[in-house]
GROMACS .gro file of C-alpha atoms in nm:
model
  230
    1MET     CA    1  -4.134  -0.126  -2.084
    2GLN     CA    2  -3.987  -0.057  -1.714
    3ASN     CA    3  -3.893  -0.449  -1.746
    4LYS     CA    4  -3.739  -0.395  -2.029
    5MET     CA    5  -3.531  -0.105  -1.956
    6ASN     CA    6  -3.368  -0.214  -1.702
    7ARG     CA    7  -3.251  -0.561  -1.844
    8ILE     CA    8  -3.088  -0.345  -2.120
    9THR     CA    9  -2.910  -0.127  -1.784
   10LYS     CA   10  -2.797  -0.399  -1.640
   11ARG     CA   11  -2.627  -0.579  -1.986
   12SER     CA   12  -2.511  -0.203  -2.027
   13ARG     CA   13  -2.304  -0.205  -1.686
   14ARG     CA   14  -2.243  -0.603  -1.755
   15LYS     CA   15  -2.028  -0.499  -2.097
   16ARG     CA   16  -1.877  -0.189  -1.945
   17LEU     CA   17  -1.757  -0.403  -1.643
   18VAL     CA   18  -1.563  -0.692  -1.913
   19ALA     CA   19  -1.397  -0.314  -2.091
   20ILE     CA   20  -1.254  -0.208  -1.761
   21CYS     CA   21  -1.135  -0.566  -1.589
   22ALA     CA   22  -0.988  -0.573  -1.957
   23ALA     CA   23  -0.845  -0.258  -1.943
   24VAL     CA   24  -0.685  -0.241  -1.541
   25ALA     CA   25  -0.540  -0.610  -1.719
   26SER     CA   26  -0.382  -0.437  -1.929
   27LEU     CA   27  -0.288  -0.164  -1.703
   28SER     CA   28  -0.086  -0.408  -1.532
   29ILE     CA   29   0.121  -0.521  -1.810
   30ILE     CA   30   0.242  -0.220  -1.957
   31VAL     CA   31   0.377  -0.132  -1.589
   32GLY     CA   32   0.546  -0.408  -1.541
   33SER     CA   33   0.731  -0.371  -1.928
   34PHE     CA   34   0.876  -0.064  -1.822
   35SER     CA   35   1.019  -0.201  -1.500
   36GLY     CA   36   1.103  -0.467  -1.692
   37ASP     CA   37   0.909  -0.747  -1.505
   38VAL     CA   38   0.657  -0.944  -1.722
   39ASN     CA   39   0.350  -1.053  -1.471
   40GLU     CA   40   0.142  -1.193  -1.773
   41SER     CA   41  -0.142  -1.376  -1.484
   42PHE     CA   42  -0.012  -1.124  -1.174
   43ALA     CA   43  -0.241  -0.875  -1.404
   44TYR     CA   44  -0.562  -1.094  -1.346
   45LYS     CA   45  -0.427  -1.154  -1.008
   46SER     CA   46  -0.401  -0.847  -0.888
   47LEU     CA   47  -0.750  -0.637  -0.848
   48PHE     CA   48  -0.524  -0.300  -0.811
   49THR     CA   49  -0.188  -0.177  -0.952
   50ARG     CA   50   0.091   0.117  -0.864
   51ILE     CA   51   0.108   0.450  -1.204
   52LYS     CA   52   0.384   0.685  -1.117
   53GLU     CA   53   0.362   1.087  -1.225
   54ALA     CA   54   0.607   1.285  -1.150
   55ARG     CA   55   0.470   1.633  -1.233
   56ASP     CA   56   0.583   1.970  -1.021
   57GLY     CA   57   0.817   1.855  -0.858
   58LEU     CA   58   0.683   1.570  -0.712
   59VAL     CA   59   0.617   1.244  -0.771
   60SER     CA   60   0.286   1.055  -0.741
   61ILE     CA   61   0.163   0.648  -0.678
   62LEU     CA   62  -0.138   0.580  -0.726
   63TYR     CA   63  -0.182   0.259  -0.596
   64GLY     CA   64  -0.558   0.251  -0.726
   65LYS     CA   65  -0.786   0.119  -1.050
   66GLN     CA   66  -0.860   0.201  -1.375
   67GLN     CA   67  -1.218   0.326  -1.318
   68ASN     CA   68  -1.068   0.550  -1.047
   69GLU     CA   69  -1.022   0.929  -1.067
   70PRO     CA   70  -0.690   0.972  -0.893
   71LYS     CA   71  -0.828   1.355  -0.734
   72GLY     CA   72  -1.032   1.100  -0.558
   73ALA     CA   73  -0.780   0.942  -0.353
   74LYS     CA   74  -0.646   1.091  -0.077
   75THR     CA   75  -0.313   1.137   0.035
   76SER     CA   76  -0.080   1.033   0.313
   77PRO     CA   77   0.158   1.157   0.489
   78PRO     CA   78   0.474   1.268   0.316
   79PRO     CA   79   0.784   1.015   0.297
   80ASP     CA   80   0.986   1.287   0.547
   81HIS     CA   81   0.655   1.283   0.818
   82VAL     CA   82   0.619   1.065   1.088
   83THR     CA   83   0.316   1.018   1.198
   84ASP     CA   84  -0.006   0.798   1.380
   85LYS     CA   85  -0.219   0.926   1.219
   86VAL     CA   86  -0.376   0.741   0.880
   87LYS     CA   87  -0.549   0.932   0.616
   88ASN     CA   88  -0.744   0.745   0.394
   89ASP     CA   89  -1.042   0.750   0.257
   90GLN     CA   90  -1.112   0.373   0.307
   91ILE     CA   91  -1.027   0.442   0.733
   92ASP     CA   92  -1.232   0.814   0.711
   93ASN     CA   93  -1.382   0.712   1.022
   94ILE     CA   94  -1.092   0.606   1.215
   95VAL     CA   95  -1.081   0.499   1.559
   96GLN     CA   96  -0.806   0.505   1.798
   97PRO     CA   97  -0.548   0.236   1.730
   98LEU     CA   98  -0.541  -0.165   1.949
   99GLU     CA   99  -0.199  -0.192   2.073
  100MET     CA  100  -0.141  -0.604   2.094
  101SER     CA  101   0.119  -0.920   2.041
  102LEU     CA  102   0.279  -0.967   1.699
  103GLU     CA  103  -0.002  -1.299   1.686
  104GLN     CA  104  -0.265  -1.129   1.816
  105ALA     CA  105  -0.229  -0.935   1.535
  106ARG     CA  106  -0.184  -1.153   1.295
  107SER     CA  107  -0.504  -1.358   1.426
  108SER     CA  108  -0.722  -1.019   1.352
  109ALA     CA  109  -0.621  -0.832   1.090
  110ASP     CA  110  -0.780  -0.933   0.776
  111PHE     CA  111  -0.540  -1.003   0.558
  112LEU     CA  112  -0.240  -1.172   0.553
  113LEU     CA  113  -0.021  -1.017   0.767
  114ARG     CA  114   0.300  -1.017   0.672
  115THR     CA  115   0.535  -1.104   1.009
  116GLY     CA  116   0.842  -1.394   0.836
  117TYR     CA  117   1.012  -1.037   0.836
  118THR     CA  118   1.443  -1.025   0.969
  119ILE     CA  119   1.426  -0.735   1.191
  120PRO     CA  120   1.764  -0.502   1.118
  121LYS     CA  121   2.062  -0.425   1.297
  122GLY     CA  122   2.068  -0.243   1.620
  123TYR     CA  123   1.670  -0.191   1.639
  124THR     CA  124   1.405  -0.414   1.868
  125GLU     CA  125   1.108  -0.452   1.868
  126TYR     CA  126   0.878  -0.209   2.019
  127ARG     CA  127   0.538  -0.140   1.965
  128ILE     CA  128   0.256  -0.270   1.718
  129LYS     CA  129  -0.075  -0.104   1.677
  130VAL     CA  130  -0.349  -0.199   1.532
  131TYR     CA  131  -0.599   0.046   1.394
  132PRO     CA  132  -1.005  -0.066   1.278
  133ASP     CA  133  -1.203   0.070   1.011
  134ALA     CA  134  -1.503   0.274   0.973
  135ASP     CA  135  -1.708  -0.046   0.986
  136GLU     CA  136  -1.452  -0.275   1.289
  137LYS     CA  137  -1.246  -0.405   1.039
  138LYS     CA  138  -0.879  -0.435   1.100
  139ARG     CA  139  -0.646  -0.396   0.745
  140THR     CA  140  -0.439  -0.188   0.890
  141VAL     CA  141  -0.069  -0.302   1.064
  142ARG     CA  142   0.216  -0.105   1.248
  143MET     CA  143   0.570  -0.261   1.340
  144GLU     CA  144   0.797  -0.012   1.541
  145PHE     CA  145   1.120  -0.141   1.608
  146LYS     CA  146   1.280   0.093   1.799
  147ASN     CA  147   1.730   0.150   1.827
  148ALA     CA  148   1.964   0.222   2.120
  149ASN     CA  149   1.897   0.585   1.967
  150SER     CA  150   1.561   0.523   2.035
  151GLU     CA  151   1.512   0.657   1.650
  152ILE     CA  152   1.202   0.444   1.569
  153LEU     CA  153   1.192   0.178   1.225
  154ILE     CA  154   0.821   0.175   1.140
  155LEU     CA  155   0.619  -0.133   0.887
  156THR     CA  156   0.321  -0.044   0.838
  157GLN     CA  157   0.106  -0.357   0.592
  158ARG     CA  158  -0.216  -0.282   0.444
  159LYS     CA  159  -0.493  -0.385   0.260
  160LEU     CA  160  -0.721  -0.241  -0.007
  161ILE     CA  161  -1.066  -0.274  -0.017
  162GLU     CA  162  -1.232  -0.316  -0.385
  163ASP     CA  163  -1.432  -0.090  -0.293
  164GLY     CA  164  -1.183   0.173  -0.221
  165THR     CA  165  -1.084   0.449  -0.457
  166GLY     CA  166  -0.704   0.343  -0.396
  167TRP     CA  167  -0.421   0.554  -0.212
  168LYS     CA  168  -0.129   0.812  -0.296
  169SER     CA  169   0.171   0.900  -0.190
  170THR     CA  170   0.321   1.181  -0.300
  171ILE     CA  171   0.722   1.296  -0.292
  172ASN     CA  172   0.882   1.592  -0.264
  173GLU     CA  173   1.175   1.526  -0.558
  174ALA     CA  174   1.390   1.787  -0.364
  175SER     CA  175   1.359   1.563   0.006
  176GLY     CA  176   1.588   1.330  -0.190
  177ARG     CA  177   1.654   1.060  -0.421
  178ILE     CA  178   1.459   0.790  -0.556
  179LYS     CA  179   1.435   0.489  -0.761
  180ASP     CA  180   1.258   0.195  -0.887
  181VAL     CA  181   1.349  -0.174  -0.698
  182HIS     CA  182   1.249  -0.546  -0.681
  183ILE     CA  183   1.045  -0.641  -0.394
  184ASN     CA  184   1.055  -1.025  -0.416
  185GLY     CA  185   0.931  -0.954  -0.778
  186SER     CA  186   0.724  -0.644  -0.757
  187THR     CA  187   0.901  -0.329  -0.833
  188GLY     CA  188   0.865  -0.084  -0.538
  189ILE     CA  189   1.003   0.309  -0.530
  190LEU     CA  190   1.240   0.373  -0.235
  191VAL     CA  191   1.377   0.770  -0.127
  192LEU     CA  192   1.755   0.747  -0.009
  193PHE     CA  193   1.664   1.154   0.262
  194THR     CA  194   1.943   1.383   0.190
  195GLY     CA  195   1.878   1.449   0.550
  196GLY     CA  196   1.967   1.074   0.598
  197GLY     CA  197   1.694   0.733   0.642
  198ALA     CA  198   1.493   0.673   0.375
  199ARG     CA  199   1.153   0.466   0.293
  200LEU     CA  200   1.080   0.244   0.037
  201GLN     CA  201   0.714   0.167  -0.052
  202TRP     CA  202   0.573  -0.158  -0.307
  203LEU     CA  203   0.181  -0.361  -0.308
  204VAL     CA  204   0.192  -0.727  -0.328
  205ASP     CA  205  -0.129  -0.907  -0.310
  206ASP     CA  206  -0.307  -0.553  -0.304
  207VAL     CA  207  -0.119  -0.523  -0.005
  208ILE     CA  208   0.022  -0.208   0.047
  209ILE     CA  209   0.357  -0.218   0.225
  210ASP     CA  210   0.607   0.055   0.309
  211ILE     CA  211   0.846   0.080   0.619
  212ASN     CA  212   1.033   0.429   0.676
  213GLY     CA  213   1.303   0.493   0.878
  214LYS     CA  214   1.726   0.543   0.917
  215LEU     CA  215   1.844   0.252   0.663
  216SER     CA  216   2.068   0.291   0.463
  217GLU     CA  217   1.962   0.210   0.109
  218GLU     CA  218   2.076  -0.179   0.188
  219ASP     CA  219   1.969  -0.228   0.591
  220ILE     CA  220   1.651  -0.087   0.366
  221LEU     CA  221   1.562  -0.322   0.080
  222ALA     CA  222   1.734  -0.645   0.293
  223PHE     CA  223   1.456  -0.563   0.497
  224ALA     CA  224   1.154  -0.539   0.242
  225ASP     CA  225   1.312  -0.890   0.085
  226SER     CA  226   1.284  -1.031   0.452
  227VAL     CA  227   0.903  -0.947   0.450
  228LYS     CA  228   0.714  -1.248   0.377
  229LEU     CA  229   0.451  -1.437   0.517
  230LYS     CA  230   0.590  -1.665   0.739
   0.00000   0.00000   0.00000
């Protein structure tokens, strides 16, 4: 009887998994439709998708899976705050970041790091930090650039993991103007801060790419378009 119950439970789980996968694929297509950029193959290629919600003056961007509860995802720092501390359930027990060269970061990262970028005019490479997770895999790489005024421009690439709850960003609408933009076939969220500077975030191949710094809309979009696999 116990063996029979186990078989029934396994069949039920398989059916539920198939239904969830179909829901995720459908949701990805729907999100693409709203952005005006439908790519059906992408719906099945990417494990994660992006959902945007607006409520009480806050815009929440959830990068996750349909079966996950948004309230379970931890919130990253707001766009107008730059910090070295990465907050994510998949990096709860994070150790100190490791400084390394671009080549070292590319070889040690647990994903294909996009290093084919063009640094904006006036900035030079400052340092690269790699954040090991609790399991010692390196899923977060932060590249920093500095200009003559010692202003820091940050490019972060963060891989989402299959058994994680995803990633959630919260943007205060009072921070500035928020708009959807297109970067190399993907839809991203651009925040143009009232006090100057911008932040741009988008998801591609289950990797969140985040740019934050004192750039104009034109310059940050140009920088984003240049971020590709090399």
